[in-house]
Short mmCIF file of C-alpha atoms and ligand atoms in Angstrom, two decimals:
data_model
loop_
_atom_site.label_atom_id
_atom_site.label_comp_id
_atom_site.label_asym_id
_atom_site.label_seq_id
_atom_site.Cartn_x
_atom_site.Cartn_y
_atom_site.Cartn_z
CA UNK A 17 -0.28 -57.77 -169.25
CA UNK A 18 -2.09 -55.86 -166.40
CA UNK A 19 -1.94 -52.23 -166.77
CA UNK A 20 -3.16 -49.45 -165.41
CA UNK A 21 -3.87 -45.59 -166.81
CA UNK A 22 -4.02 -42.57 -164.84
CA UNK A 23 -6.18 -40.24 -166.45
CA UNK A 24 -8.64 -40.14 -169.31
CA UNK A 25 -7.54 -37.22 -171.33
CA UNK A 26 -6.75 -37.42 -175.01
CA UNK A 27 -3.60 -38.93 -174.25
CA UNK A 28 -4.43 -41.52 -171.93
CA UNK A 29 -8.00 -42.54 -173.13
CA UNK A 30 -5.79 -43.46 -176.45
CA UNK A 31 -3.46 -45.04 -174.83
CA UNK A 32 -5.90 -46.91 -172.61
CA UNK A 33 -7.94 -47.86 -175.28
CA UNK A 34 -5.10 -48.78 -178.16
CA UNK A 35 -3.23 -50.83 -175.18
CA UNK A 36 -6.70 -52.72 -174.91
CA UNK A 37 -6.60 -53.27 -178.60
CA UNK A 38 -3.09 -54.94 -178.41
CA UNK A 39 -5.22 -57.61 -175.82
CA UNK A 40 -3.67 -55.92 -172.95
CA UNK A 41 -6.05 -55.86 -169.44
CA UNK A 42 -6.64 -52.27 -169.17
CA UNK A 43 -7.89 -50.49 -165.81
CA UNK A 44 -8.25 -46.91 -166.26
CA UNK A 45 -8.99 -44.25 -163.66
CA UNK A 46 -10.28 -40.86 -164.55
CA UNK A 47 -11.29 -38.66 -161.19
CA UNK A 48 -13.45 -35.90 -163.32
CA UNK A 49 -17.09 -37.37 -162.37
CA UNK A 50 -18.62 -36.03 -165.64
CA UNK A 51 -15.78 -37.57 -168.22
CA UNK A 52 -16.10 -40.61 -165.74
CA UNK A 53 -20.00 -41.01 -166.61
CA UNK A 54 -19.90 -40.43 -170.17
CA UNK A 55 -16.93 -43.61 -170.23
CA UNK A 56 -19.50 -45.65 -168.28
CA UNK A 57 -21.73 -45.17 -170.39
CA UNK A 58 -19.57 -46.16 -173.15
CA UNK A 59 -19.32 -43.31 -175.18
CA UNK A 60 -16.18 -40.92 -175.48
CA UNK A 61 -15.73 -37.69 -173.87
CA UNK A 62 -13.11 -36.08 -176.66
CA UNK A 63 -13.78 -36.43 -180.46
CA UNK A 64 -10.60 -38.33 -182.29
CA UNK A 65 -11.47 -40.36 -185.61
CA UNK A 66 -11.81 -43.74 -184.80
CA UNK A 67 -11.88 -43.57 -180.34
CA UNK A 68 -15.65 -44.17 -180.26
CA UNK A 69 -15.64 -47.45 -182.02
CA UNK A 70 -12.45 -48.49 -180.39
CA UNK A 71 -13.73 -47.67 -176.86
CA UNK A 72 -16.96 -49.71 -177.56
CA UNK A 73 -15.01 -52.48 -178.79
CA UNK A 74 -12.54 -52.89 -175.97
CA UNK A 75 -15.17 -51.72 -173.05
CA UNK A 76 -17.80 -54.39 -174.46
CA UNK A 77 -14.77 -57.27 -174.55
CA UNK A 78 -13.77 -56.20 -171.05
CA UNK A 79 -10.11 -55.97 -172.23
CA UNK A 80 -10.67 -52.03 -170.76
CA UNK A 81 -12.57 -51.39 -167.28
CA UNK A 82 -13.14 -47.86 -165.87
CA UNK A 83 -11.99 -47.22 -162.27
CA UNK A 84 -12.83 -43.36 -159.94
CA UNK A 85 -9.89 -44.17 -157.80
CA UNK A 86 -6.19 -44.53 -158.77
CA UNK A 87 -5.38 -47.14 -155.90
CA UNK A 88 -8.07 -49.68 -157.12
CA UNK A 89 -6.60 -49.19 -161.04
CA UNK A 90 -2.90 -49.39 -159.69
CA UNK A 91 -3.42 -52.89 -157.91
CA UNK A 92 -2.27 -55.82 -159.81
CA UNK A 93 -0.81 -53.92 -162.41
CA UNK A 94 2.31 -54.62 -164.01
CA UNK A 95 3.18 -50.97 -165.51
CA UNK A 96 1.20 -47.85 -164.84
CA UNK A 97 1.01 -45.19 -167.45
CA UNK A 98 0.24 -41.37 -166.07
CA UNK A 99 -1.01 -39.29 -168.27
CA UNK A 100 -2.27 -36.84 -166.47
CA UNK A 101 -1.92 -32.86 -167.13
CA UNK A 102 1.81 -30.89 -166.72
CA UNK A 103 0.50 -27.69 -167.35
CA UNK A 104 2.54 -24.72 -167.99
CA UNK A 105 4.13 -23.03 -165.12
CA UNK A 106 4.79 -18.97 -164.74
CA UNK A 107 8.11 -19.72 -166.22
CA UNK A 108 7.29 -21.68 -168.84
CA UNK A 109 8.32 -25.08 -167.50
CA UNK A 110 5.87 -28.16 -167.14
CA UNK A 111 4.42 -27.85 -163.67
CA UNK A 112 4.50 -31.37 -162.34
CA UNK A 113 2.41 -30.86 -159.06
CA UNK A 114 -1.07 -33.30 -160.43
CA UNK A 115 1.84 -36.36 -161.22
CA UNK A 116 4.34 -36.15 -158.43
CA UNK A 117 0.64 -35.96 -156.25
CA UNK A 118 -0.22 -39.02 -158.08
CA UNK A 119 2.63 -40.72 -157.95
CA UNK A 120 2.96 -40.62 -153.83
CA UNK A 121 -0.62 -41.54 -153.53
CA UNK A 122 -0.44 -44.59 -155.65
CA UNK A 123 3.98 -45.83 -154.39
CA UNK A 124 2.62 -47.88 -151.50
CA UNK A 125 -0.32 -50.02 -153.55
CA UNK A 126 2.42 -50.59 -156.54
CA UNK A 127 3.62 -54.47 -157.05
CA UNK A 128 6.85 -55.02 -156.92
CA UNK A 129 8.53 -54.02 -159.58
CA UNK A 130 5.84 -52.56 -161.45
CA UNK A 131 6.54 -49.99 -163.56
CA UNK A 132 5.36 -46.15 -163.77
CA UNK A 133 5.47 -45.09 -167.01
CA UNK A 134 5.35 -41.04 -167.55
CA UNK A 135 3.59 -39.57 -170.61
CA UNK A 136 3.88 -36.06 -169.51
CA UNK A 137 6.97 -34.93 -170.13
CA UNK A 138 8.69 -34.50 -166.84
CA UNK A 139 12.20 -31.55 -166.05
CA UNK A 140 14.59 -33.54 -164.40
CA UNK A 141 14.85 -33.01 -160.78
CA UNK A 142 10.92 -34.20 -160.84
CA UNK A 143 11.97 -37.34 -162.42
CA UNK A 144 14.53 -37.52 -159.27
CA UNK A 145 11.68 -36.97 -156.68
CA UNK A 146 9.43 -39.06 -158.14
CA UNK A 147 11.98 -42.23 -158.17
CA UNK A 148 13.15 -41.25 -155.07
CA UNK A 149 8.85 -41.47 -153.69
CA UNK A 150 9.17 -45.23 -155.43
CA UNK A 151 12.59 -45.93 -153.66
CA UNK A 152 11.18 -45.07 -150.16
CA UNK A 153 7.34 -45.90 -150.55
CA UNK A 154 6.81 -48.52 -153.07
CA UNK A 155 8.12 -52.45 -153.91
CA UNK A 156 10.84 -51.37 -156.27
CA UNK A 157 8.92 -48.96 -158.81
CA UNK A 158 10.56 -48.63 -161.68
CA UNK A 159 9.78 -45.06 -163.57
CA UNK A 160 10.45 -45.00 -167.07
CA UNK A 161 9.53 -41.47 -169.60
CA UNK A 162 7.61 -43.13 -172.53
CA UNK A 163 6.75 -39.50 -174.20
CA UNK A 164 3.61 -39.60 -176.61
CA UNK A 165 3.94 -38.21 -180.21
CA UNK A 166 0.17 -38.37 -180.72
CA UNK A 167 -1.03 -35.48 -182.85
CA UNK A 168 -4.85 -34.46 -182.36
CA UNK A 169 -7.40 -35.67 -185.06
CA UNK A 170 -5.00 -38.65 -185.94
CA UNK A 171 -4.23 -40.08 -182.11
CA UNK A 172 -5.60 -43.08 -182.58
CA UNK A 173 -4.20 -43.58 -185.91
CA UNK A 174 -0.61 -42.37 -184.52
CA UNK A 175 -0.73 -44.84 -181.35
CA UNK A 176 -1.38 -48.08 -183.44
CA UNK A 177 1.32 -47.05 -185.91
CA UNK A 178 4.04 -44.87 -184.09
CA UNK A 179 6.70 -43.94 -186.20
CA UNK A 180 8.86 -44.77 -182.71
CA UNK A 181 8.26 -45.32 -179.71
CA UNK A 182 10.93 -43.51 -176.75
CA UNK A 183 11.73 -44.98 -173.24
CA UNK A 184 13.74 -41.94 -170.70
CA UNK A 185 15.38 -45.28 -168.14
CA UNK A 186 17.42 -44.76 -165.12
CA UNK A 187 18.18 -48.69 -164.73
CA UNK A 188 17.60 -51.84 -166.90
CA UNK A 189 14.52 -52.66 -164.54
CA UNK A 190 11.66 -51.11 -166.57
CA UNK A 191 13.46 -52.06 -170.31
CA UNK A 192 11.98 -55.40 -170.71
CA UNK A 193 8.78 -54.68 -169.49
CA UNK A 194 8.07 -51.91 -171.35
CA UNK A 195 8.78 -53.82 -174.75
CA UNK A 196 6.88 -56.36 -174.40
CA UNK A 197 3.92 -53.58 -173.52
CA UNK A 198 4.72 -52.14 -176.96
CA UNK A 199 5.90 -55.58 -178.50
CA UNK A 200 2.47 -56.03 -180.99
CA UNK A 201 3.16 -52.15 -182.60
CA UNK A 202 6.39 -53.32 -184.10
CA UNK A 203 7.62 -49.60 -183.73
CA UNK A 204 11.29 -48.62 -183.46
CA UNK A 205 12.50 -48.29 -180.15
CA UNK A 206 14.60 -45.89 -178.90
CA UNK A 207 16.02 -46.65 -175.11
CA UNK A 208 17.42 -43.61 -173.36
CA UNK A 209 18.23 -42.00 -170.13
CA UNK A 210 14.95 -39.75 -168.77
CA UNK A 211 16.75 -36.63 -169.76
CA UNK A 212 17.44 -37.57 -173.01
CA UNK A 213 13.78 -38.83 -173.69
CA UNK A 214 12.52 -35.74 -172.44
CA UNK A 215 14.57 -33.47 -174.74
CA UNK A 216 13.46 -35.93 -177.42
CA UNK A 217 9.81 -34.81 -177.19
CA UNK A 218 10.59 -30.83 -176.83
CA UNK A 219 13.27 -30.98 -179.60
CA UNK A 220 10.62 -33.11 -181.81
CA UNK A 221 7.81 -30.63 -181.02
CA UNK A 222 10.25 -27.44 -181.56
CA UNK A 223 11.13 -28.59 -184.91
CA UNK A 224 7.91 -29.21 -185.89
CA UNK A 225 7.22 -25.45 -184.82
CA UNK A 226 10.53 -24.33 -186.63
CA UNK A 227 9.05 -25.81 -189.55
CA UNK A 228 5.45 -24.02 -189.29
CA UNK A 229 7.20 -20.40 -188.29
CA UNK A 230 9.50 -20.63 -190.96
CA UNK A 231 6.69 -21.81 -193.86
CA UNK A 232 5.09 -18.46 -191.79
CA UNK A 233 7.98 -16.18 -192.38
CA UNK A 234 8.43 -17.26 -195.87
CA UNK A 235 4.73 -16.53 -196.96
CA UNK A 236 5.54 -13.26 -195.55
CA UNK A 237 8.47 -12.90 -197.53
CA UNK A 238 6.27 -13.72 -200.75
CA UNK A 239 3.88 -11.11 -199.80
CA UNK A 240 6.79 -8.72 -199.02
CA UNK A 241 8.51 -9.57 -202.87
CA UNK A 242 5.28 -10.19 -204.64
CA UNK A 243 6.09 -14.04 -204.71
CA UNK A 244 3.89 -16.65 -204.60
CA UNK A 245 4.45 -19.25 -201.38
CA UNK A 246 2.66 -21.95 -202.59
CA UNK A 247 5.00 -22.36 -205.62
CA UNK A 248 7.96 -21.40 -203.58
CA UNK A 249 7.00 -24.55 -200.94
CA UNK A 250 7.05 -26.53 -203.94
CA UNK A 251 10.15 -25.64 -205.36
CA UNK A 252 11.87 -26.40 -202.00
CA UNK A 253 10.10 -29.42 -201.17
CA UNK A 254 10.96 -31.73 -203.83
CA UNK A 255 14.52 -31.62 -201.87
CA UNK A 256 14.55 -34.84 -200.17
CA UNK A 257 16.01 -33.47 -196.65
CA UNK A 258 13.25 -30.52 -196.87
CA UNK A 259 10.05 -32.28 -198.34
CA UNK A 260 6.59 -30.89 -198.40
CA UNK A 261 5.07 -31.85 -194.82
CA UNK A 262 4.46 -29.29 -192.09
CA UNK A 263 5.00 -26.18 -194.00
CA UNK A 264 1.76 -24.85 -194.87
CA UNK A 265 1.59 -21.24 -194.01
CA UNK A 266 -1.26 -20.53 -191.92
CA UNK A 267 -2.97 -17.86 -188.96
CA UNK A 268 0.04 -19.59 -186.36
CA UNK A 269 0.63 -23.18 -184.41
CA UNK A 270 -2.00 -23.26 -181.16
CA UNK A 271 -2.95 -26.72 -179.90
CA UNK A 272 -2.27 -28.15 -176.31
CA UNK A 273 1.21 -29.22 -177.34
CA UNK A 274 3.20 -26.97 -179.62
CA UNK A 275 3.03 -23.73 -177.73
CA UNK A 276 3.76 -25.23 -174.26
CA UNK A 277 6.35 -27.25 -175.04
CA UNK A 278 7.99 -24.17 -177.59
CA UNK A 279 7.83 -21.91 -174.12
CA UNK A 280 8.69 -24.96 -171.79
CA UNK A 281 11.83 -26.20 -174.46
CA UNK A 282 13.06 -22.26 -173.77
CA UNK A 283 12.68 -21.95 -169.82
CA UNK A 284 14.39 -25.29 -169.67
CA UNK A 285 17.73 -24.26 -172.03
CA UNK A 286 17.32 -20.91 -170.04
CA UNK A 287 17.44 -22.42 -166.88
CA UNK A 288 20.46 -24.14 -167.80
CA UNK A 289 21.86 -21.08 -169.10
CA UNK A 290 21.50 -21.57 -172.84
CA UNK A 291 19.68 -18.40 -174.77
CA UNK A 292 17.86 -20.45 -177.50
CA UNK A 293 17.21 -17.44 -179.68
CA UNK A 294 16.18 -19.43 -182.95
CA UNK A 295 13.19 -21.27 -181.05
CA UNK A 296 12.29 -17.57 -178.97
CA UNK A 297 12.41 -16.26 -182.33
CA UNK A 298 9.97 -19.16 -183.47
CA UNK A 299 7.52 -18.44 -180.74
CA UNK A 300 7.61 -14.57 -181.96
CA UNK A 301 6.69 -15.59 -185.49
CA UNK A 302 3.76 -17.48 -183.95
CA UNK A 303 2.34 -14.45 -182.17
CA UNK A 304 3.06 -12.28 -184.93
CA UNK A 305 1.37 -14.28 -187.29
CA UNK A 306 -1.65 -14.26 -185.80
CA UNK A 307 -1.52 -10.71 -185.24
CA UNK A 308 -0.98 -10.08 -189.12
CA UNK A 309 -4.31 -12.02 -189.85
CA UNK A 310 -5.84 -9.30 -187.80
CA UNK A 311 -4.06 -6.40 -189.35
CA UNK A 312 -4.98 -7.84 -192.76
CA UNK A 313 -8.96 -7.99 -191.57
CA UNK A 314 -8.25 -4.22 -190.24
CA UNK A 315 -6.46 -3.19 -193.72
CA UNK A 316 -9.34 -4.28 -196.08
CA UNK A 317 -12.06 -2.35 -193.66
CA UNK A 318 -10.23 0.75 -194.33
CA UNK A 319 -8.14 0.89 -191.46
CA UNK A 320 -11.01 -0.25 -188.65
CA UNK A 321 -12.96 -2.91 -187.65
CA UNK A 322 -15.02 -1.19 -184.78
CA UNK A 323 -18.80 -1.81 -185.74
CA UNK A 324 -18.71 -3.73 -188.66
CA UNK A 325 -19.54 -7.52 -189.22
CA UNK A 326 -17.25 -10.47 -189.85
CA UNK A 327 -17.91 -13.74 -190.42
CA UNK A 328 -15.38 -15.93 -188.93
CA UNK A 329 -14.77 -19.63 -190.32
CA UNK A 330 -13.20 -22.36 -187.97
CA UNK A 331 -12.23 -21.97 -184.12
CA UNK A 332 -10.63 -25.24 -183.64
CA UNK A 333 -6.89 -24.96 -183.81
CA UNK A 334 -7.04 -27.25 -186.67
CA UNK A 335 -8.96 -28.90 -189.00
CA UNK A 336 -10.13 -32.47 -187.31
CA UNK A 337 -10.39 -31.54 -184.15
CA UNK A 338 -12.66 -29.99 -181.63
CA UNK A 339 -10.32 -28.51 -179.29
CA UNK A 340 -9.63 -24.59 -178.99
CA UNK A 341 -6.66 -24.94 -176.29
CA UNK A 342 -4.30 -22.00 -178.10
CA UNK A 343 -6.45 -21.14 -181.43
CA UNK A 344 -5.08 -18.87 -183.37
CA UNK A 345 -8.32 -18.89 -184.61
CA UNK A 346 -9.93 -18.05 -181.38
CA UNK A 347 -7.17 -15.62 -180.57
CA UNK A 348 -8.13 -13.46 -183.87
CA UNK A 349 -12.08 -13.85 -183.28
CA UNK A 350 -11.40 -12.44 -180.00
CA UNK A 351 -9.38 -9.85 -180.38
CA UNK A 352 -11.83 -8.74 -184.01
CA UNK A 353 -14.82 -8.31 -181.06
CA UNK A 354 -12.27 -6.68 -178.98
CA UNK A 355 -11.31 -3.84 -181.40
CA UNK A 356 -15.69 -3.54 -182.02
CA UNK A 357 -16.30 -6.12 -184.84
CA UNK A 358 -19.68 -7.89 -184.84
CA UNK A 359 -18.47 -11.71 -184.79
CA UNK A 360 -20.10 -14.39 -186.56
CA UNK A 361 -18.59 -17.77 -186.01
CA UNK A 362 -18.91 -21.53 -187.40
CA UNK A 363 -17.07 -24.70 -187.18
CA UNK A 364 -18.32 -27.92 -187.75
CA UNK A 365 -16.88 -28.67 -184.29
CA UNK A 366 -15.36 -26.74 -181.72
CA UNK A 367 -17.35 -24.56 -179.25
CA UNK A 368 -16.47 -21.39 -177.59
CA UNK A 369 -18.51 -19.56 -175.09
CA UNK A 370 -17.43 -15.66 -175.58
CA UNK A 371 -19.83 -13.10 -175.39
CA UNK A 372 -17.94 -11.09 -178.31
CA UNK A 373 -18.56 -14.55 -180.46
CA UNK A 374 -21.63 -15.51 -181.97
CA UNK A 375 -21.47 -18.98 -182.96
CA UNK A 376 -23.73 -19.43 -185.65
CA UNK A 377 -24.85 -23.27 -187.65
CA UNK A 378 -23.47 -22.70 -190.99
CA UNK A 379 -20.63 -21.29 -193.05
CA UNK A 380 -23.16 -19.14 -195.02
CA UNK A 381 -25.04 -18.11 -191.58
CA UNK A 382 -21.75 -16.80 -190.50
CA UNK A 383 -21.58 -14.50 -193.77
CA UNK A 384 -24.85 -13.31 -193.77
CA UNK A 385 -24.64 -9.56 -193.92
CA UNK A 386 -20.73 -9.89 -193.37
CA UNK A 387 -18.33 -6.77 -194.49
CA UNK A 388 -14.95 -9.38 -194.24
CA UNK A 389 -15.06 -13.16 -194.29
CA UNK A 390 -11.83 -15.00 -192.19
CA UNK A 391 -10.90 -18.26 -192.94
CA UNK A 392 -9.10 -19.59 -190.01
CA UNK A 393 -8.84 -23.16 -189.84
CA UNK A 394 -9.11 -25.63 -192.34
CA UNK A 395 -12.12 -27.72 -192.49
CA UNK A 396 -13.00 -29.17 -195.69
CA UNK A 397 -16.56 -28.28 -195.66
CA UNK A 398 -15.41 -24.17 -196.51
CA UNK A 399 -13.65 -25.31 -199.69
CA UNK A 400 -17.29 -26.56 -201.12
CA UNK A 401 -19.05 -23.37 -200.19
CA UNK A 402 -20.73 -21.97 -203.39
CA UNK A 403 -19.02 -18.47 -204.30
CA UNK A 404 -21.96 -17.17 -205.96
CA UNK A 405 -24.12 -17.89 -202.80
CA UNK A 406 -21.28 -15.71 -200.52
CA UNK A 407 -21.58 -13.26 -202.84
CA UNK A 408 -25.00 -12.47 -202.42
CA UNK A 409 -24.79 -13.44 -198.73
CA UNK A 410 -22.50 -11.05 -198.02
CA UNK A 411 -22.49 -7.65 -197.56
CA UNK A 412 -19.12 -6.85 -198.02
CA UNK A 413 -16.10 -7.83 -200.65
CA UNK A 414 -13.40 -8.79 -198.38
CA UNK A 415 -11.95 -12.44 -198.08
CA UNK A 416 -9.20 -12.86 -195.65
CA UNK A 417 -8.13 -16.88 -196.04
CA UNK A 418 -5.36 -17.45 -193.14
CA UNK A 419 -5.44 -21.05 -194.07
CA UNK A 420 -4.99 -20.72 -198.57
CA UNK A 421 -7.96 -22.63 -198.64
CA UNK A 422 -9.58 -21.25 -201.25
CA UNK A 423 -8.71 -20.61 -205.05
CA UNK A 424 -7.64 -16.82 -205.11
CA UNK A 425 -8.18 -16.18 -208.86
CA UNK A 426 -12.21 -17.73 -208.36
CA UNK A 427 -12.83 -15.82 -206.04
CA UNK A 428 -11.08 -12.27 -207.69
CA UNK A 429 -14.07 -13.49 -210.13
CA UNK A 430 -16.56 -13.18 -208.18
CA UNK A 431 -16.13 -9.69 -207.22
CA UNK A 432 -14.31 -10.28 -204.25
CA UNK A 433 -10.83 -8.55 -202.16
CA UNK A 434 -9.08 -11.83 -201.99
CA UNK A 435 -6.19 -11.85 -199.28
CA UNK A 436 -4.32 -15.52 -198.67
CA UNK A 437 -0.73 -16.07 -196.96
CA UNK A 438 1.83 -15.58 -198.81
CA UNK A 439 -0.08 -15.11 -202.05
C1 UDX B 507 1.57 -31.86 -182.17
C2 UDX B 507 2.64 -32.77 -182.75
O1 UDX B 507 2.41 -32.90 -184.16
C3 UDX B 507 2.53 -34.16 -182.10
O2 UDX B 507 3.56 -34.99 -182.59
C4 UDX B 507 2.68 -33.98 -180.59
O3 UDX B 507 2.60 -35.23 -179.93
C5 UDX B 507 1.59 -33.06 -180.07
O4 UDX B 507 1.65 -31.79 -180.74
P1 UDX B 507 -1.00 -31.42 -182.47
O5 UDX B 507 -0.78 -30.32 -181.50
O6 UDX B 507 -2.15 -32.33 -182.28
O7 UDX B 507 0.31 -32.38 -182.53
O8 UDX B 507 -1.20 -30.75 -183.89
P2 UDX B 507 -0.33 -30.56 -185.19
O9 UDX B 507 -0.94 -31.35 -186.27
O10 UDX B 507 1.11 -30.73 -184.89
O11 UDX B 507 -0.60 -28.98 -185.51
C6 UDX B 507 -0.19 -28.05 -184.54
C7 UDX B 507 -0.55 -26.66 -185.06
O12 UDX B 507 0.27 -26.32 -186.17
C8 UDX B 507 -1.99 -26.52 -185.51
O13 UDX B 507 -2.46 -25.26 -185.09
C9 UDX B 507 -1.88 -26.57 -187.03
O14 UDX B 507 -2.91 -25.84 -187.68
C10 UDX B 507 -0.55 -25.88 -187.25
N1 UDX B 507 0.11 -26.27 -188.50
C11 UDX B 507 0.51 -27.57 -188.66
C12 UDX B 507 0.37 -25.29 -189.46
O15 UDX B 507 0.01 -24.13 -189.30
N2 UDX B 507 1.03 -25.65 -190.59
C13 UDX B 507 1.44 -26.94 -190.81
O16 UDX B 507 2.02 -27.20 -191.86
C14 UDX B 507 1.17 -27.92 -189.82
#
């Protein structure tokens, strides 16, 4: 089938690139010049496991080709995906200026009948506007919301084996169409109205948040009772309706996706005049978390931070990943050089540019000299770091690790302050 992509972002250079693997005829269009080049040239602006060789496979078979304009990608194509940003308005909601723009620039060049598939999650009366731009301006577009579950660091992984895959339809146009586009991933299908689909991808996301806040709020609760979280997860989690995924206590959810669509999920019950306490009350966990990996820091320095050196390791917002978008990791580094703290930052990955962070090339260079060490995100690498070379590395005793990384009694035995979550 002939499709088309709007925009090369995480989303839709997966998307492109797995719909190429399934032997579709790919044209994608991506209007940033400099992401643009780097796709000509075959290699992959964002780090996910597994894009680089899949973009060089599909770019060199010429299943994908790589367009600057919308209206030449559009042409010919039987369903157009848009997966371009929705950022967060004042209130919260997804601002859907960049897709209804899209969307009126590309009606007239549709074929008829093609299909516009939405990845951004879209309120409803933009979902009206935009089918009511195909009603006047195009052959029949059909616009369907085909939300994307894909989490960072395992996109590609969670495109070619969806655990379902969601279609938000107004008529039975776009139905048939859009399963045979997904036909090859043998996922479960769930058919829907737009509204519905919609609420599908907040509710998913919010839960997924409930989950983090609450392993959050427990770990507090252990550190409150003098309980220990980890064995308190596993005492719950061998319950078959709880389990053990996506309730590891940590610094606080950031990410592109969780906190937007936590705020968005709220304005949108709000504007319909529901209060949804229990997910506000999620959100405040979040914050709060992060802001007790701070306090902690503050605590162990006898009661300030102002002029002394910690080493900070991870900025990304998770392990796997390179983006910052909503670290609590960055959030903490920034607000330790805010309250005076000499930062010294690593991760194997993900850059900032902040004059209050030095990012430095190693775990130990971050240490070196260091009053407090804080773990903040979870990259393998920290768990192999030699305790015996921190200790003389360091300056200082203290061991804040946000993340449980690292074996609390091992490192009591080296001489250290040890400080986890929840233990
Ligand atoms: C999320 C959803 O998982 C995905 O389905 C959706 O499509 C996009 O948003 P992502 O934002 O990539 O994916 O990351 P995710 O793995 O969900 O982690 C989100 C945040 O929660 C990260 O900061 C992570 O460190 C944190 N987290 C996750 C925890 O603190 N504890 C956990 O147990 C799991």
């Amino acid at each position: 089938m002939e499709v088309a992509v709007i925009g090369a972002g995480y989303v839709g250079l997966v998307t492109a690139a797995g719909l190429a693997r399934l032997g579709h005829t790919v044209r994608l269009a991506e209007s940033d010049e400099l992401r643009l080049a780097m796709l000509t040239k075959g290699e992959s602006p964002i780090y996910e496991p597994g894009l680089q060789e899949l973009l060089s496979e599909v770019i060199q078979s010429g299943a994908l080709s790589l367009f600057s304009s919308n209206l030449d990608a559009v042409r010919g194509a039987a369903v157009v995906v848009i997966a371009v940003p929705t950022p967060q308005s004042a209130s919260g909601a997804a601002d859907t200026t960049i897709v209804e723009q899209v969307v009126s620039d590309i009606a007239p060049h549709l074929d008829l009948g093609a299909v516009i598939a939405l990845k951004s999650t879209t309120p409803t009366d933009s979902f009206t506007r935009l089918q009511e731009t195909l009603d006047h301006h195009s052959k029949g577009g059909h616009l369907v919301i085909n939300p994307e579950f894909l989490r960072e660091g395992a996109a590609v992984a969670d495109f070619l084996k969806p655990d379902r895959i969601v279609l938000g339809v107004a008529s039975d146009g776009a139905v048939e169409r859009m399963t045979s586009l997904y036909a090859d991933l043998g996922a479960p299908l769930v058919v829907t109205d737009p509204v519905s689909a919609g609420i599908i991808k907040y509710a998913a996301n919010a839960f997924l948040a409930t989950r983090i806040s609450f392993a959050n709020a427990i770990a507090n609760v252990c550190e409150a009772v003098g309980a220990n979280v980890r064995d308190v997860l596993l005492g719950m989690g061998f319950d078959r309706r709880i389990g053990f995924h996506f309730l590891d206590p940590g610094p606080g959810f950031g990410g592109s996706c969780l906190p937007k669509d936590t705020q968005a999920l709220v304005a949108l019950a709000d504007e319909g005049g529901y209060d949804f306490a229990l997910l506000r009350g999620v959100i405040d966990v979040n914050q709060q978390q992060m802001a007790r990996v701070l306090s902690k820091v503050r605590r162990a320095l006898n009661g300030s931070v102002a002029g002394r050196t910690v080493g900070v390791w991870g900025l990304a917002f998770k392990a796997g990943t390179d983006d910052v978008r909503e670290s609590p990791a960055v959030w903490v580094a920034k607000e330790l050089a805010n309250e005076g703290a000499v930062v010294l930052a690593y991760d194997p990955r993900a850059r900032v540019v902040d004059d209050g962070i030095t990012q430095v090339g190693s775990a130990l260079d971050a240490v070196r000299d260091a009053d407090a060490l804080v773990i903040l995100t979870e990259w393998d690498e920290f768990q192999t770091v030699s305790l015996g070379e921190l200790r003389t590395t360091m300056r200082g005793r203290v061991v804040v690790d946000a993340r449980n990384l690292l074996d609390p009694e091992a490192v009591r035995r080296h001489g250290f302050t040890y400080l986890g979550v929840g233990r």
